[in-house]
Amino acid sequence: MFIVDQIGVIRVVKEGTLLPEPFLDLKSKVIELKNEHEERGLLGLAFHPDFQRNGRFFVYYSAPLRQSAPDGFDHTTVIAEYKATGAGLKSGDAASGRVILQVDQPQYNHNAGTLMFGPDGYLYISVGDGETKMTSAPAT
């Protein structure tokens, strides 16, 4: 069983025991979390349908806002691919990370985080609405 911890760590429970070493530690990439209500962080994990053969897995996390983001935005959502290594693919290789998508988010909340492979073999990603402030003109 894999546990995705919002602070940026993926842990493994094997035979009812939490293993001492994390599967993957992304704390250095995840935005600093607040002490109060928080909807950012490491939010999703999906294993490639052929993980046992290729060791590929994908993560969804909130990173500090990238330089090219619009003014006033809060953070950047990152979807990245990693590879597992070792006998039985027992640990994620932090150096293997490859960013496949970045989405600048306007707010700290409503970030979704679901990653999942569909029956068609495609990776599906929910990025939320970031509680985007929208305005509209009155109907005439």
CSV table of C-alpha atoms in Angstrom, one decimal:
chain,number,residue,atom,x,y,z
A,1,MET,CA,0.0,0.0,0.0
A,2,PHE,CA,1.3,3.4,-0.9
A,3,ILE,CA,0.5,6.5,1.2
A,4,VAL,CA,0.7,9.9,-0.5
A,5,ASP,CA,1.5,12.5,2.2
A,6,GLN,CA,0.6,16.1,1.3
A,7,ILE,CA,4.0,17.4,2.6
A,8,GLY,CA,5.6,15.7,-0.4
A,9,VAL,CA,6.5,12.1,0.6
A,10,ILE,CA,5.2,8.8,-0.7
A,11,ARG,CA,5.5,6.1,1.9
A,12,VAL,CA,4.9,2.3,1.7
A,13,VAL,CA,3.1,0.0,4.1
A,14,LYS,CA,4.1,-3.6,3.7
A,15,GLU,CA,2.5,-6.4,5.7
A,16,GLY,CA,1.0,-3.8,8.0
A,17,THR,CA,4.3,-2.1,8.8
A,18,LEU,CA,5.3,1.4,7.6
A,19,LEU,CA,8.6,1.0,5.9
A,20,PRO,CA,11.3,3.4,7.3
A,21,GLU,CA,12.5,4.8,4.0
A,22,PRO,CA,10.0,6.7,1.8
A,23,PHE,CA,9.3,5.4,-1.7
A,24,LEU,CA,9.9,9.0,-3.0
A,25,ASP,CA,10.6,12.3,-1.3
A,26,LEU,CA,9.6,15.4,-3.2
A,27,LYS,CA,9.5,17.8,-0.2
A,28,SER,CA,12.1,20.1,-1.9
A,29,LYS,CA,9.8,20.5,-4.9
A,30,VAL,CA,6.5,21.0,-3.1
A,31,ILE,CA,5.4,24.5,-2.1
A,32,GLU,CA,5.7,25.3,1.6
A,33,LEU,CA,2.4,24.4,3.2
A,34,LYS,CA,0.5,26.6,5.6
A,35,ASN,CA,-0.3,25.6,9.2
A,36,GLU,CA,-4.0,26.1,8.7
A,37,HIS,CA,-6.4,24.7,6.1
A,38,GLU,CA,-4.4,23.7,3.1
A,39,GLU,CA,-5.3,22.3,-0.3
A,40,ARG,CA,-1.9,22.3,-2.0
A,41,GLY,CA,1.0,19.8,-1.7
A,42,LEU,CA,1.6,16.4,-3.1
A,43,LEU,CA,-2.0,15.5,-4.2
A,44,GLY,CA,-1.9,12.6,-6.6
A,45,LEU,CA,-0.1,9.4,-7.7
A,46,ALA,CA,-0.8,7.0,-10.5
A,47,PHE,CA,1.2,3.9,-11.6
A,48,HIS,CA,1.5,3.2,-15.3
A,49,PRO,CA,-0.7,0.2,-16.3
A,50,ASP,CA,2.6,-1.7,-17.2
A,51,PHE,CA,4.4,-0.5,-14.0
A,52,GLN,CA,5.8,-3.9,-13.2
A,53,ARG,CA,7.6,-3.9,-16.5
A,54,ASN,CA,8.6,-0.3,-17.1
A,55,GLY,CA,8.6,1.2,-13.5
A,56,ARG,CA,6.9,4.4,-14.6
A,57,PHE,CA,4.6,6.4,-12.3
A,58,PHE,CA,3.2,9.9,-12.2
A,59,VAL,CA,2.7,12.4,-9.5
A,60,TYR,CA,0.7,15.6,-9.1
A,61,TYR,CA,2.1,18.3,-6.8
A,62,SER,CA,1.9,22.1,-6.1
A,63,ALA,CA,5.2,23.8,-6.7
A,64,PRO,CA,6.2,27.4,-6.0
A,65,LEU,CA,4.9,29.8,-8.7
A,66,ARG,CA,7.0,29.7,-11.8
A,67,GLN,CA,8.4,32.9,-13.2
A,68,SER,CA,6.3,33.0,-16.3
A,69,ALA,CA,3.0,32.8,-14.3
A,70,PRO,CA,0.5,35.6,-14.4
A,71,ASP,CA,0.9,38.3,-11.7
A,72,GLY,CA,-1.1,37.6,-8.5
A,73,PHE,CA,-1.3,33.8,-9.0
A,74,ASP,CA,-0.5,31.5,-6.1
A,75,HIS,CA,1.4,28.4,-7.3
A,76,THR,CA,2.1,26.1,-10.2
A,77,THR,CA,0.6,22.6,-10.5
A,78,VAL,CA,3.1,20.1,-11.8
A,79,ILE,CA,2.5,16.7,-13.3
A,80,ALA,CA,5.7,14.7,-13.5
A,81,GLU,CA,6.8,11.2,-14.5
A,82,TYR,CA,9.2,9.2,-12.4
A,83,LYS,CA,10.7,5.7,-12.5
A,84,ALA,CA,11.0,3.2,-9.8
A,85,THR,CA,14.3,1.3,-9.3
A,86,GLY,CA,15.7,-1.6,-7.4
A,87,ALA,CA,14.6,-5.2,-7.0
A,88,GLY,CA,10.9,-5.3,-7.1
A,89,LEU,CA,10.8,-1.6,-8.0
A,90,LYS,CA,10.8,-0.7,-4.3
A,91,SER,CA,11.9,2.9,-4.5
A,92,GLY,CA,11.3,5.9,-6.7
A,93,ASP,CA,14.2,7.5,-8.3
A,94,ALA,CA,14.0,11.3,-7.5
A,95,ALA,CA,16.6,12.1,-10.2
A,96,SER,CA,14.4,10.5,-12.9
A,97,GLY,CA,11.7,13.2,-12.7
A,98,ARG,CA,10.4,14.6,-15.9
A,99,VAL,CA,7.8,17.4,-15.9
A,100,ILE,CA,5.1,16.7,-18.4
A,101,LEU,CA,2.6,19.4,-17.6
A,102,GLN,CA,2.5,22.7,-15.6
A,103,VAL,CA,-0.6,24.7,-14.8
A,104,ASP,CA,-0.4,28.0,-13.0
A,105,GLN,CA,-3.1,28.2,-10.3
A,106,PRO,CA,-4.7,31.5,-9.2
A,107,GLN,CA,-5.6,30.4,-5.7
A,108,TYR,CA,-4.3,28.0,-3.0
A,109,ASN,CA,-7.5,26.0,-3.0
A,110,HIS,CA,-9.7,23.9,-5.4
A,111,ASN,CA,-6.7,22.1,-6.9
A,112,ALA,CA,-8.1,18.7,-7.4
A,113,GLY,CA,-5.2,16.2,-7.7
A,114,THR,CA,-6.7,13.0,-9.2
A,115,LEU,CA,-4.4,11.1,-11.6
A,116,MET,CA,-5.7,7.9,-13.1
A,117,PHE,CA,-5.2,5.7,-16.1
A,118,GLY,CA,-8.4,5.0,-18.0
A,119,PRO,CA,-9.3,1.7,-19.8
A,120,ASP,CA,-7.9,3.2,-22.9
A,121,GLY,CA,-4.4,3.4,-21.4
A,122,TYR,CA,-4.4,7.3,-21.3
A,123,LEU,CA,-3.5,9.2,-18.2
A,124,TYR,CA,-6.3,11.4,-17.0
A,125,ILE,CA,-5.6,14.5,-14.8
A,126,SER,CA,-8.0,16.7,-12.8
A,127,VAL,CA,-6.5,20.1,-12.2
A,128,GLY,CA,-9.5,21.8,-10.5
A,129,ASP,CA,-10.5,25.3,-11.0
A,130,GLY,CA,-8.2,27.0,-8.5
A,131,GLU,CA,-11.3,28.9,-7.4
A,132,THR,CA,-10.9,31.2,-10.4
A,133,LYS,CA,-12.6,34.5,-9.9
A,134,MET,CA,-15.0,35.0,-12.9
A,135,THR,CA,-17.1,37.9,-13.8
A,136,SER,CA,-19.8,38.3,-16.4
A,137,ALA,CA,-21.8,41.2,-17.8
A,138,PRO,CA,-25.6,41.3,-17.1
A,139,ALA,CA,-27.8,39.8,-19.7
A,140,THR,CA,-29.4,42.4,-22.0
